[in-house]
Coordinates of C-alpha atoms in Angstrom, one line a residue:
M73 CA -32.2 -108.8 66.6
T74 CA -30.0 -111.9 66.3
V75 CA -28.0 -113.8 69.0
A76 CA -24.9 -116.2 68.6
L77 CA -22.9 -117.9 71.3
S78 CA -19.2 -118.9 71.0
R79 CA -18.2 -122.6 71.0
S80 CA -16.4 -122.1 74.3
G81 CA -19.5 -120.5 75.9
R82 CA -17.6 -117.5 77.2
M83 CA -18.8 -114.8 74.7
L84 CA -22.3 -113.8 73.5
F85 CA -22.7 -111.9 70.3
V86 CA -25.9 -109.8 69.6
G87 CA -26.8 -108.1 66.3
T88 CA -29.0 -105.0 66.7
N89 CA -31.6 -103.5 64.4
K90 CA -29.3 -100.5 63.7
G91 CA -26.6 -102.7 62.2
A92 CA -24.2 -102.7 65.2
L93 CA -22.7 -105.9 66.8
R94 CA -22.4 -106.1 70.6
S95 CA -20.2 -108.6 72.5
Y96 CA -21.2 -109.7 76.1
K97 CA -19.4 -111.8 78.6
F98 CA -21.3 -115.0 79.2
P99 CA -22.8 -115.8 81.7
L100 CA -24.3 -112.2 81.9
T101 CA -23.2 -110.6 85.1
K102 CA -23.9 -107.0 84.2
P103 CA -26.1 -106.5 81.1
T104 CA -24.9 -102.9 80.7
E105 CA -21.2 -104.0 80.2
F106 CA -20.7 -104.7 76.5
Q107 CA -18.6 -103.6 73.5
E108 CA -20.3 -102.3 70.4
H109 CA -18.9 -102.5 66.9
I110 CA -20.6 -100.7 63.9
G111 CA -20.3 -102.3 60.4
H112 CA -23.8 -102.5 58.8
T113 CA -26.2 -99.7 57.9
R114 CA -29.4 -101.7 58.5
S115 CA -30.6 -104.4 60.9
I116 CA -28.6 -107.7 61.1
T117 CA -30.6 -110.7 60.0
R118 CA -28.3 -113.8 60.6
M119 CA -25.0 -114.4 62.5
K120 CA -22.8 -117.4 63.1
V121 CA -19.5 -118.2 64.9
S122 CA -16.8 -120.4 63.4
W123 CA -16.0 -123.8 64.9
N124 CA -12.7 -122.6 66.4
D125 CA -14.0 -119.3 67.8
E126 CA -11.8 -117.2 65.6
Y127 CA -14.3 -115.5 63.3
A128 CA -17.9 -114.4 63.4
I129 CA -19.9 -113.9 60.2
S130 CA -23.0 -111.5 60.0
S131 CA -25.4 -110.7 57.2
S132 CA -27.7 -107.6 57.1
E133 CA -30.7 -106.2 55.2
D134 CA -28.4 -103.8 53.4
G135 CA -27.1 -106.8 51.3
T136 CA -23.6 -107.0 53.0
I137 CA -21.8 -109.9 54.7
I138 CA -19.0 -109.0 57.2
L139 CA -16.4 -111.4 58.6
W140 CA -15.4 -110.3 62.2
K141 CA -12.2 -111.5 63.9
I142 CA -12.7 -112.5 67.5
Q143 CA -9.9 -111.2 69.8
D144 CA -9.3 -110.4 73.5
K145 CA -8.8 -106.8 74.8
E146 CA -5.0 -107.5 74.4
G147 CA -5.4 -108.5 70.7
R148 CA -5.0 -112.3 71.3
G149 CA -7.2 -114.9 69.6
A150 CA -9.5 -117.3 71.4
K151 CA -8.0 -120.4 73.0
R152 CA -9.0 -123.8 71.7
D153 CA -9.5 -126.7 74.2
K154 CA -8.6 -129.5 71.8
D155 CA -6.6 -129.8 68.5
I156 CA -8.3 -132.5 66.5
G157 CA -6.0 -134.3 64.2
W158 CA -7.2 -136.3 61.2
A159 CA -5.5 -139.4 59.6
E160 CA -6.6 -141.8 57.0
E161 CA -4.8 -144.9 58.4
I162 CA -3.7 -146.1 61.9
L163 CA -0.9 -148.6 62.5
I164 CA -0.3 -149.7 66.0
T165 CA 2.3 -152.1 67.4
K166 CA 2.0 -154.2 70.6
T167 CA 4.2 -151.9 72.5
D168 CA 2.1 -149.0 71.5
L169 CA -1.0 -150.9 72.6
E170 CA 0.5 -151.7 76.0
E171 CA 1.5 -148.1 76.4
K172 CA -2.0 -147.0 75.5
N173 CA -3.5 -149.5 77.9
Q174 CA -1.3 -148.1 80.7
L175 CA -2.3 -144.6 79.6
M176 CA -6.0 -145.7 79.7
N177 CA -5.5 -147.0 83.3
D178 CA -3.8 -143.8 84.3
L179 CA -6.6 -141.8 82.7
R180 CA -9.2 -143.8 84.5
N181 CA -7.5 -143.2 87.8
R182 CA -7.2 -139.5 86.9
V183 CA -10.9 -139.4 86.0
N184 CA -11.9 -141.0 89.3
E185 CA -9.8 -138.5 91.2
L186 CA -11.3 -135.7 89.2
K187 CA -14.8 -136.9 89.9
T188 CA -14.2 -137.0 93.6
E189 CA -12.6 -133.6 93.6
N190 CA -15.4 -132.2 91.4
E191 CA -18.1 -133.6 93.7
Y192 CA -16.3 -132.2 96.7
Q193 CA -16.0 -128.7 95.1
M194 CA -19.7 -128.9 93.9
R195 CA -20.8 -129.6 97.5
L196 CA -18.7 -126.8 98.8
K197 CA -20.2 -124.4 96.2
E198 CA -23.7 -125.6 97.0
M199 CA -23.2 -124.9 100.7
S200 CA -21.8 -121.5 100.0
N201 CA -24.5 -120.7 97.5
A202 CA -27.2 -121.8 100.0
D203 CA -25.7 -119.6 102.7
K204 CA -25.6 -116.6 100.3
I205 CA -29.2 -117.3 99.2
K206 CA -30.4 -117.4 102.8
E207 CA -28.6 -114.1 103.6
L208 CA -30.0 -112.4 100.4
T209 CA -33.5 -113.6 101.1
E210 CA -33.4 -112.4 104.7
K211 CA -32.0 -109.0 103.5
F212 CA -34.7 -108.8 100.8
I213 CA -37.5 -109.6 103.3
Q214 CA -36.2 -107.0 105.8
E215 CA -35.9 -104.3 103.0
M216 CA -39.4 -105.2 101.7
E217 CA -40.8 -104.8 105.2
S218 CA -39.1 -101.5 105.7
L219 CA -40.3 -100.3 102.3
K220 CA -43.9 -101.4 103.2
T221 CA -43.8 -99.5 106.5
K222 CA -42.4 -96.4 104.7
N223 CA -45.0 -96.7 102.0
Q224 CA -47.8 -96.9 104.6
V225 CA -46.4 -93.9 106.4
L226 CA -46.2 -91.9 103.2
K227 CA -49.8 -93.0 102.3
A228 CA -51.0 -91.8 105.7
E229 CA -49.2 -88.5 105.3
K230 CA -50.7 -88.1 101.9
E231 CA -54.2 -88.8 103.2
R232 CA -53.7 -86.2 105.9
S233 CA -52.5 -83.6 103.5
D234 CA -55.5 -84.4 101.2
T235 CA -57.9 -83.9 104.1
K236 CA -56.2 -80.7 105.1
H237 CA -56.3 -79.4 101.5
E238 CA -60.0 -80.3 101.2
Q239 CA -60.8 -78.5 104.4
E240 CA -58.9 -75.4 103.3
M241 CA -60.6 -75.5 99.9
A242 CA -64.0 -75.7 101.6
N243 CA -63.2 -72.8 103.9
I244 CA -61.9 -70.8 100.9
Y245 CA -65.1 -71.5 99.0
E246 CA -67.3 -70.4 101.9
K247 CA -65.3 -67.1 102.2
H248 CA -65.6 -66.6 98.5
N249 CA -69.4 -67.1 98.6
K250 CA -69.7 -64.7 101.5
E251 CA -67.6 -62.1 99.7
L252 CA -69.8 -62.6 96.6
Q253 CA -72.9 -62.0 98.6
D254 CA -71.4 -58.8 100.2
L255 CA -70.4 -57.6 96.7
E256 CA -73.9 -58.2 95.3
S257 CA -75.5 -56.3 98.2
T258 CA -73.0 -53.3 97.7
N259 CA -73.5 -53.4 94.0
N260 CA -77.3 -53.4 94.4
Q261 CA -77.1 -50.3 96.7
K262 CA -74.8 -48.6 94.2
L263 CA -77.2 -49.4 91.4
M264 CA -80.1 -47.9 93.3
M265 CA -78.1 -44.7 93.9
E266 CA -77.2 -44.6 90.2
Y267 CA -80.9 -45.2 89.3
D268 CA -81.9 -42.2 91.5
K269 CA -79.3 -40.1 89.8
F270 CA -80.5 -41.2 86.4
Q271 CA -84.1 -40.2 87.3
D272 CA -82.8 -36.7 88.3
L273 CA -80.9 -36.4 85.1
Q274 CA -84.0 -37.5 83.2
T275 CA -86.1 -34.8 84.8
K276 CA -83.5 -32.2 84.0
T277 CA -83.4 -33.3 80.3
Q278 CA -87.2 -33.1 80.2
K279 CA -87.1 -29.5 81.5
I280 CA -84.5 -28.6 78.9
Q281 CA -86.6 -30.1 76.1
E282 CA -89.7 -28.2 77.3
D283 CA -87.7 -24.9 77.3
Y284 CA -86.4 -25.7 73.8
E285 CA -90.0 -26.5 72.5
R286 CA -91.3 -23.2 74.0
Q287 CA -88.5 -21.3 72.3
L288 CA -89.3 -23.0 69.0
T289 CA -93.1 -22.1 69.3
E290 CA -92.1 -18.4 70.1
M291 CA -89.9 -18.4 67.0
E292 CA -92.6 -19.9 64.8
Q293 CA -95.1 -17.2 66.0
S294 CA -92.6 -14.4 65.3
K295 CA -92.0 -15.8 61.9
E296 CA -95.7 -16.0 61.1
K297 CA -96.2 -12.4 62.2
A298 CA -93.3 -11.2 60.0
I299 CA -94.7 -13.2 57.0
N300 CA -98.2 -11.7 57.6
E301 CA -96.7 -8.1 57.8
M302 CA -94.8 -8.7 54.5
Q303 CA -97.9 -10.0 52.8
E304 CA -100.0 -7.0 54.0
H305 CA -97.2 -4.5 52.8
Y306 CA -97.0 -6.1 49.4
E307 CA -100.8 -6.2 49.0
N308 CA -101.0 -2.4 49.8
V309 CA -98.2 -1.7 47.3
I310 CA -100.1 -3.7 44.6
H311 CA -103.4 -1.9 45.4
K312 CA -101.7 1.5 45.1
L313 CA -100.1 0.5 41.7
N314 CA -103.6 -0.6 40.5
I315 CA -105.1 2.7 41.5
Q316 CA -102.3 4.6 39.7
I317 CA -102.8 2.5 36.5
E318 CA -106.6 3.3 36.6
K319 CA -105.8 7.0 36.9
F320 CA -103.4 6.9 34.0
K321 CA -106.0 5.1 31.9
E322 CA -108.7 7.7 32.7
E323 CA -106.3 10.6 31.8
I324 CA -105.4 8.9 28.5
N325 CA -109.2 8.6 27.7
Q326 CA -109.8 12.2 28.6
Q327 CA -106.9 13.4 26.4
S328 CA -108.1 11.3 23.4
K329 CA -111.6 12.7 23.8
E330 CA -110.2 16.3 23.9
Y331 CA -108.1 15.6 20.9
E332 CA -111.1 14.3 18.9
E333 CA -113.3 17.3 20.0
T334 CA -110.6 19.8 19.0
K335 CA -110.1 18.0 15.7
R336 CA -113.8 18.1 15.0
Q337 CA -114.1 21.8 15.9
I338 CA -111.1 22.7 13.8
E339 CA -112.6 20.8 10.8
E340 CA -115.9 22.6 11.3
D341 CA -114.2 26.0 11.6
C342 CA -112.1 25.3 8.6
D343 CA -115.1 24.4 6.5
T344 CA -117.0 27.5 7.5
E345 CA -114.0 29.7 7.0
I346 CA -113.3 28.2 3.6
I347 CA -116.9 28.8 2.5
D348 CA -116.9 32.3 4.0
M349 CA -113.6 33.1 2.4
K350 CA -114.7 31.8 -1.0
T351 CA -117.8 33.9 -0.9
K352 CA -116.7 37.0 1.0
Y353 CA -113.0 37.1 0.7
E354 CA -112.0 36.0 -2.7
K355 CA -109.8 39.0 -3.0
R356 CA -107.9 38.1 0.0
L357 CA -106.7 34.7 -1.2
K358 CA -103.1 35.4 -0.4
E359 CA -104.0 36.4 3.2
Q360 CA -106.2 33.3 3.4
V361 CA -103.3 31.2 2.0
E362 CA -101.1 32.5 4.7
I363 CA -103.8 31.8 7.3
N364 CA -104.1 28.3 5.8
E365 CA -100.4 27.9 6.2
K366 CA -100.7 29.0 9.7
N367 CA -103.5 26.6 10.3
L368 CA -101.3 23.8 8.6
S369 CA -98.5 24.6 11.0
E370 CA -101.0 24.5 13.9
A371 CA -102.3 21.2 12.6
K372 CA -98.7 19.9 12.4
N373 CA -98.3 21.1 16.0
Y374 CA -101.5 19.3 17.0
K375 CA -100.2 16.2 15.2
N376 CA -97.0 16.4 17.0
K377 CA -98.9 16.7 20.3
N378 CA -101.0 13.7 19.3
S379 CA -97.9 11.7 18.6
K380 CA -96.4 12.7 21.9
L381 CA -99.6 11.7 23.7
V382 CA -99.4 8.3 21.8
L383 CA -95.8 7.9 23.0
D384 CA -96.8 8.9 26.5
V385 CA -99.5 6.2 26.4
E386 CA -97.0 3.6 25.2
E387 CA -94.7 4.6 28.0
Y388 CA -97.5 4.3 30.5
K389 CA -98.3 0.8 29.0
K390 CA -94.6 -0.1 29.4
K391 CA -94.7 1.2 33.0
I392 CA -97.9 -0.9 33.6
E393 CA -96.1 -4.0 32.1
G394 CA -93.1 -3.3 34.4
L395 CA -95.5 -3.0 37.4
N396 CA -97.1 -6.3 36.4
E397 CA -93.7 -7.9 36.1
S398 CA -92.8 -6.4 39.5
L399 CA -96.1 -7.9 40.8
Q400 CA -95.2 -11.2 39.4
K401 CA -91.7 -11.0 40.9
A402 CA -93.3 -10.0 44.3
N403 CA -95.6 -13.1 44.0
N404 CA -92.7 -15.3 43.1
M405 CA -90.8 -13.8 46.1
I406 CA -93.8 -14.5 48.3
N407 CA -94.0 -18.1 46.9
S408 CA -90.2 -18.6 47.4
L409 CA -90.5 -17.2 50.9
K410 CA -93.3 -19.6 51.6
K411 CA -91.2 -22.5 50.2
D412 CA -88.2 -21.3 52.3
I413 CA -90.5 -21.2 55.4
E414 CA -91.7 -24.7 54.6
S415 CA -88.2 -25.9 54.0
S416 CA -87.0 -24.2 57.2
K417 CA -89.9 -25.9 59.1
K418 CA -88.8 -29.3 57.6
E419 CA -85.2 -28.6 58.5
I420 CA -86.3 -27.7 62.0
Q421 CA -88.3 -30.9 62.3
E422 CA -85.3 -32.9 60.8
R423 CA -83.0 -31.2 63.2
D424 CA -85.3 -31.9 66.1
D425 CA -85.4 -35.6 65.0
T426 CA -81.6 -35.7 64.7
I427 CA -81.2 -34.0 68.1
Q428 CA -83.6 -36.6 69.6
D429 CA -81.7 -39.4 67.9
K430 CA -78.4 -37.9 69.1
E431 CA -79.8 -37.6 72.6
K432 CA -80.9 -41.2 72.5
R433 CA -77.5 -42.3 71.2
I434 CA -75.8 -40.1 73.9
Y435 CA -78.1 -41.7 76.5
D436 CA -77.3 -45.2 75.2
L437 CA -73.6 -44.4 75.1
K438 CA -73.8 -43.1 78.7
K439 CA -75.6 -46.3 79.8
K440 CA -72.9 -48.4 78.1
N441 CA -70.2 -46.3 79.6
Q442 CA -71.8 -46.7 83.0
E443 CA -72.0 -50.5 82.5
L444 CA -68.4 -50.6 81.2
E445 CA -67.2 -48.6 84.2
K446 CA -69.2 -50.7 86.6
F447 CA -67.8 -53.8 84.9
K448 CA -64.3 -52.3 85.1
F449 CA -64.7 -51.4 88.7
V450 CA -65.9 -54.9 89.6
L451 CA -63.2 -56.5 87.6
D452 CA -60.5 -54.4 89.3
Y453 CA -62.0 -55.2 92.7
K454 CA -62.3 -58.9 91.9
I455 CA -58.8 -59.0 90.3
K456 CA -57.4 -57.5 93.5
E457 CA -59.3 -59.9 95.7
Q458 CA -58.4 -62.8 93.5
K459 CA -54.7 -61.8 93.6
K460 CA -55.0 -61.5 97.4
M461 CA -56.6 -64.9 97.5
V462 CA -54.4 -66.4 94.9
E463 CA -51.0 -65.5 96.4
P464 CA -51.4 -67.5 99.6
R465 CA -53.0 -70.3 97.6
E466 CA -50.2 -70.3 95.2
M467 CA -47.7 -70.4 98.1
E468 CA -49.6 -73.3 99.6
I469 CA -49.9 -75.0 96.2
K470 CA -46.1 -74.6 95.7
D471 CA -45.4 -76.1 99.1
L472 CA -47.8 -79.0 98.4
K473 CA -46.3 -79.5 95.0
E474 CA -42.8 -79.5 96.4
E475 CA -43.9 -82.1 99.0
K476 CA -45.7 -84.0 96.3
T477 CA -42.6 -84.0 94.1
K478 CA -40.4 -85.1 97.1
M479 CA -42.9 -87.9 97.9
E480 CA -43.1 -88.9 94.2
S481 CA -39.3 -88.9 93.9
E482 CA -39.1 -91.1 97.0
L483 CA -41.8 -93.4 95.7
E484 CA -40.0 -93.6 92.4
R485 CA -36.7 -94.4 94.2
F486 CA -38.4 -97.1 96.2
N487 CA -40.1 -98.5 93.2
K488 CA -36.8 -98.5 91.4
Q489 CA -35.2 -100.2 94.3
N490 CA -38.0 -102.8 94.4
N491 CA -37.7 -103.3 90.6
Q492 CA -34.0 -103.7 90.9
L493 CA -34.4 -106.2 93.8
D494 CA -37.0 -108.1 91.8
L495 CA -34.6 -108.2 88.8
I496 CA -31.8 -109.4 91.0
N497 CA -34.0 -112.1 92.6
K498 CA -35.2 -113.1 89.2
E499 CA -31.6 -113.2 87.9
K500 CA -30.5 -115.3 90.9
D501 CA -33.4 -117.6 90.4
A502 CA -32.6 -117.9 86.8
K503 CA -28.9 -118.5 87.6
L504 CA -29.9 -121.2 90.2
G505 CA -32.1 -122.9 87.7
A506 CA -29.4 -122.7 85.0
L507 CA -26.8 -124.1 87.5
Q508 CA -29.2 -127.0 88.4
K509 CA -29.8 -127.6 84.7
D510 CA -26.1 -127.5 84.1
L511 CA -25.5 -130.0 86.9
K512 CA -28.1 -132.3 85.5
D513 CA -26.6 -132.0 82.0
E514 CA -23.1 -132.6 83.3
R515 CA -24.3 -135.7 85.2
N516 CA -26.0 -137.0 82.1
K517 CA -23.0 -136.2 80.0
K518 CA -20.8 -138.0 82.5
R519 CA -23.0 -141.1 82.4
K520 CA -23.1 -141.0 78.6
A521 CA -19.3 -140.5 78.5
E522 CA -18.8 -143.5 80.8
L523 CA -21.1 -145.6 78.6
E524 CA -19.3 -144.5 75.5
L525 CA -15.9 -145.2 77.2
K526 CA -17.1 -148.8 78.0
Q527 CA -18.3 -149.2 74.4
I528 CA -15.0 -147.8 73.1
K529 CA -13.0 -150.2 75.4
T530 CA -15.1 -153.2 74.2
D531 CA -14.7 -152.1 70.6
I532 CA -10.9 -151.6 71.0
H533 CA -10.6 -154.9 72.8
N534 CA -12.4 -156.6 69.9
C535 CA -10.1 -154.8 67.4
V536 CA -7.1 -156.3 69.0
G537 CA -7.9 -159.6 67.4
Y538 CA -7.6 -158.1 63.9
I539 CA -4.0 -156.8 64.4
Q540 CA -2.6 -159.3 62.0
D541 CA -5.2 -158.4 59.3
P542 CA -4.6 -154.7 58.5
K543 CA -7.6 -154.4 56.2
L544 CA -10.1 -155.7 58.6
L545 CA -8.4 -153.7 61.4
K546 CA -8.7 -150.5 59.2
E547 CA -12.4 -151.2 58.5
T548 CA -13.2 -151.9 62.1
I549 CA -11.4 -148.7 63.2
K550 CA -13.4 -146.7 60.6
N551 CA -16.6 -148.2 61.9
I552 CA -15.6 -147.4 65.4
F553 CA -14.7 -143.8 64.4
E554 CA -18.1 -143.4 62.5
K555 CA -19.9 -144.8 65.5
H556 CA -18.3 -142.8 68.3
V557 CA -17.3 -139.5 66.6
H558 CA -20.1 -137.0 66.0
D559 CA -20.5 -133.2 65.3
D560 CA -21.3 -130.8 68.1
V561 CA -24.9 -130.4 66.8
T562 CA -26.6 -131.5 70.0
E563 CA -24.4 -129.2 72.1
A564 CA -25.2 -126.3 69.8
A565 CA -28.9 -127.2 70.0
N566 CA -28.9 -127.3 73.8
I567 CA -27.0 -124.0 73.9
D568 CA -29.4 -122.5 71.4
Q569 CA -32.3 -123.6 73.6
D570 CA -30.7 -122.0 76.7
I571 CA -30.1 -118.7 74.8
Q572 CA -33.7 -118.7 73.6
K573 CA -35.0 -119.2 77.1
E574 CA -32.8 -116.4 78.4
Y575 CA -33.9 -114.2 75.5
A576 CA -37.6 -115.0 76.2
R577 CA -37.2 -114.2 79.9
Q578 CA -35.5 -110.8 79.1
R579 CA -38.1 -110.0 76.4
D580 CA -41.0 -110.7 78.9
H581 CA -39.3 -108.4 81.4
L582 CA -38.8 -105.7 78.9
E583 CA -42.4 -106.0 77.6
K584 CA -43.7 -105.7 81.1
T585 CA -41.6 -102.6 81.7
V586 CA -42.7 -101.1 78.4
N587 CA -46.4 -101.8 79.1
S588 CA -46.1 -100.1 82.5
L589 CA -44.4 -97.1 81.0
K590 CA -47.1 -96.9 78.3
H591 CA -49.8 -97.0 80.9
K592 CA -48.1 -94.2 82.9
L593 CA -47.6 -92.2 79.6
L594 CA -51.3 -92.6 78.8
K595 CA -52.3 -91.4 82.2
D596 CA -49.9 -88.4 82.0
S597 CA -51.2 -87.6 78.4
E598 CA -54.8 -87.7 79.6
I599 CA -54.1 -85.4 82.5
H600 CA -52.2 -83.1 80.1
K601 CA -55.0 -83.1 77.6
T602 CA -57.6 -82.2 80.3
D603 CA -55.3 -79.4 81.5
N604 CA -54.9 -78.2 77.9
I605 CA -58.7 -78.4 77.2
R606 CA -59.4 -76.4 80.4
I607 CA -56.8 -73.8 79.5
M608 CA -58.2 -73.6 75.9
Q609 CA -61.7 -73.1 77.2
E610 CA -60.6 -70.3 79.5
N611 CA -58.7 -68.7 76.6
V612 CA -61.8 -69.0 74.4
T613 CA -64.0 -67.4 77.0
L614 CA -61.5 -64.6 77.6
I615 CA -61.1 -64.1 73.8
K616 CA -64.9 -63.9 73.4
E617 CA -65.1 -61.2 76.2
V618 CA -62.2 -59.3 74.6
N619 CA -64.0 -59.5 71.2
D620 CA -67.2 -58.3 72.7
L621 CA -65.4 -55.3 74.3
R622 CA -63.7 -54.6 70.9
R623 CA -67.1 -54.7 69.1
E624 CA -68.6 -52.3 71.7
L625 CA -65.6 -50.0 71.3
K626 CA -66.0 -50.1 67.5
I627 CA -69.7 -49.3 67.8
S628 CA -69.1 -46.5 70.2
R629 CA -66.4 -45.1 67.9
S630 CA -68.7 -45.3 64.8
R631 CA -71.5 -43.6 66.8
N632 CA -69.1 -40.9 67.9
Q633 CA -68.1 -40.4 64.3
D634 CA -71.8 -40.3 63.2
L635 CA -72.5 -37.7 65.9
E636 CA -69.5 -35.6 64.9
T637 CA -70.5 -35.8 61.2
A638 CA -74.1 -35.0 62.0
L639 CA -73.1 -31.9 64.1
G640 CA -70.8 -30.7 61.3
I641 CA -73.6 -31.1 58.7
S642 CA -76.1 -29.3 60.8
R643 CA -73.7 -26.4 61.2
K644 CA -73.2 -26.2 57.4
N645 CA -76.9 -26.3 56.7
A646 CA -77.5 -23.7 59.3
A647 CA -74.9 -21.3 57.7
S648 CA -76.6 -21.6 54.3
T649 CA -80.1 -20.4 55.4
T650 CA -81.4 -16.8 55.6
D651 CA -80.4 -14.4 58.3
A652 CA -83.8 -14.6 60.1
I653 CA -83.7 -18.4 60.3
V654 CA -80.1 -18.3 61.4
Q655 CA -80.9 -15.9 64.2
A656 CA -83.9 -18.1 65.2
L657 CA -82.1 -21.4 65.2
H658 CA -78.6 -20.6 66.6
V659 CA -79.6 -20.0 70.2
H660 CA -76.8 -19.6 72.7
Q661 CA -78.2 -22.1 75.1
G662 CA -78.6 -24.9 72.5
N663 CA -75.1 -24.5 71.2
H664 CA -73.7 -24.5 74.7
L665 CA -75.6 -27.7 75.5
I666 CA -74.4 -29.4 72.3
E667 CA -70.8 -28.4 72.9
E668 CA -71.0 -29.7 76.5
K669 CA -72.5 -33.0 75.3
Q670 CA -69.8 -33.4 72.7
K671 CA -67.1 -32.7 75.2
E672 CA -68.6 -35.2 77.6
L673 CA -68.7 -37.8 74.9
E674 CA -65.1 -37.2 73.9
R675 CA -64.0 -37.5 77.6
I676 CA -66.0 -40.8 78.0
I677 CA -64.5 -42.2 74.8
E678 CA -61.0 -41.4 75.9
H679 CA -61.7 -42.9 79.3
Q680 CA -63.1 -46.0 77.6
K681 CA -60.0 -46.3 75.4
Q682 CA -57.6 -46.0 78.4
E683 CA -59.7 -48.7 80.3
I684 CA -59.7 -51.0 77.3
K685 CA -55.9 -50.7 76.9
R686 CA -55.5 -51.4 80.6
L687 CA -57.8 -54.5 80.4
R688 CA -55.9 -55.7 77.4
G689 CA -52.7 -55.4 79.3
T690 CA -54.1 -57.3 82.3
I691 CA -55.5 -60.1 79.9
E692 CA -52.1 -60.4 78.3
D693 CA -50.4 -60.7 81.7
L694 CA -52.8 -63.4 82.7
E695 CA -52.3 -65.3 79.5
N696 CA -48.6 -65.1 79.9
R697 CA -48.8 -66.3 83.5
G698 CA -51.1 -69.2 82.5
S699 CA -52.9 -69.2 85.9
R700 CA -56.1 -67.1 85.8
P701 CA -59.5 -67.6 87.3
T702 CA -62.2 -69.4 85.2
S703 CA -64.9 -67.1 84.0
T704 CA -67.9 -69.2 84.9
S705 CA -70.5 -66.4 85.1
Q706 CA -70.7 -62.9 83.7
L707 CA -69.7 -60.2 86.2
P708 CA -72.2 -57.5 87.2
P709 CA -72.0 -54.0 85.6
M710 CA -69.7 -51.4 87.1
P711 CA -71.0 -48.0 88.5
M712 CA -70.1 -44.9 86.4
P713 CA -68.8 -41.8 88.2
V714 CA -71.2 -38.9 87.9
K715 CA -69.7 -35.9 86.1

């Protein structure tokens, strides 16, 4: 930021960091009244005003130089106090000198008159300014005292409201603790009732298990009796078949013995008959031939009988082999039945184990459902109570907040007024100091001007002697001119010093205000951070609780699916076994109990789903509202309704 003052001291030009040029009336009456002109794109680095207050020159960091023309609002240029004329030579006659002397005397008289008038006006201004300062100081003191009294009254009211709020909060905490104790006592009583119900249910389940085990033992005994009867039946059949085989073997041996005896007898008879026929009946050869033919036919018949008997023996052997195969098949059937019995026993044990696991899972699920319902009941009750407690508190908090906002607005207004009064006082002090400095400077300038006038008079009086010698007169006039005519460097330096002091004063004021605002902003940011951290912690705790509930819901769903799949598999396996095992396993009571348990589990799961949806809705509502109670400790479990 750069600053430049006009030669007349009526306008102040300021170059901003954004490249705009602002023009202020000097001295500064209202800092907010200014005209802004945009020309540069970046900050202005240097700025100067021409000697005749017609132009202003500015340079910027964007590498541009702009020439500004200074005009009034009506478009007129700045007025110049003096028009300085320059000449190389001066020629004066005696008449001119006399006229100038007369003018000098007139001017001296005029200066004396102006001095007296100026002193009189200055005294009048000092008197009026002193009266105004006294009035302003008295008003300022009265306003400060009234503000102090108001501030004290507001502080007392704030302390009273704080004490009332603390007392109300203490009463609320006491009520809350009492209600918590009552809830704990009621919950303990309910838990005792539920524990008694649980013990009754446990005795019932033990009775059901004993009945089921008794039925299983009866079924196993009936199976063992049936297996023993089957074994005895097949053993009797095998014994009968062995007896028949032995009989067939004895018959075959007897038939073979008879065949050998008949053969031997026939051979003996044939030999005897041949010998007898040769000796006695040689004549009857033809008859004997016929008899031989008959015997041959009989032998053929015997051979055929023998072959038939051999075929019968082979058939009996085949029957014996078939009976042996049937025995082996029967043994295989017995072994397969034994394996089926063992597998059925294993399946029964496995099913017992699965039933026990399912009952354990069902029991665990019931426990979790009971805990969830208890937790839900307690949550609902506490949410209702919290709502009942929160609504009047919210109303009180709103009222207190409104009062607090009103008080803060009043305090801000008073602080603004105080700051404005401080600024006004500082500006007036600065103006008084500037006026005093200006008076001193003007007095010093007046003294210097008088001394310079005396010197100029003496020099001019000395120059009168060189009127006849123009060269010496010219040189002396040049020397006088060089001696008494100077640039306005000192005035510009004094003006620059005043501008720098004013700039330093305004900069200090702005730095103080910026520091106070920064301090307030830091306090507000810390409060906001603490509120955000608290809200985030509450959100994290609620999200953890929701995640735990979701995990429990997933576990319960997976367990329900496992139970459903296990029930389906057991039914399929039961359908694939034999008719006897199916009749033994599928008892009406067991199926009825499993179906009832499955229905209860489905109802419980549906109830849990509905409750979880409702809890999610309430959590979302609380998150949307942003005002929810902090979860400092875990709530007790909720009682489950007995079905």
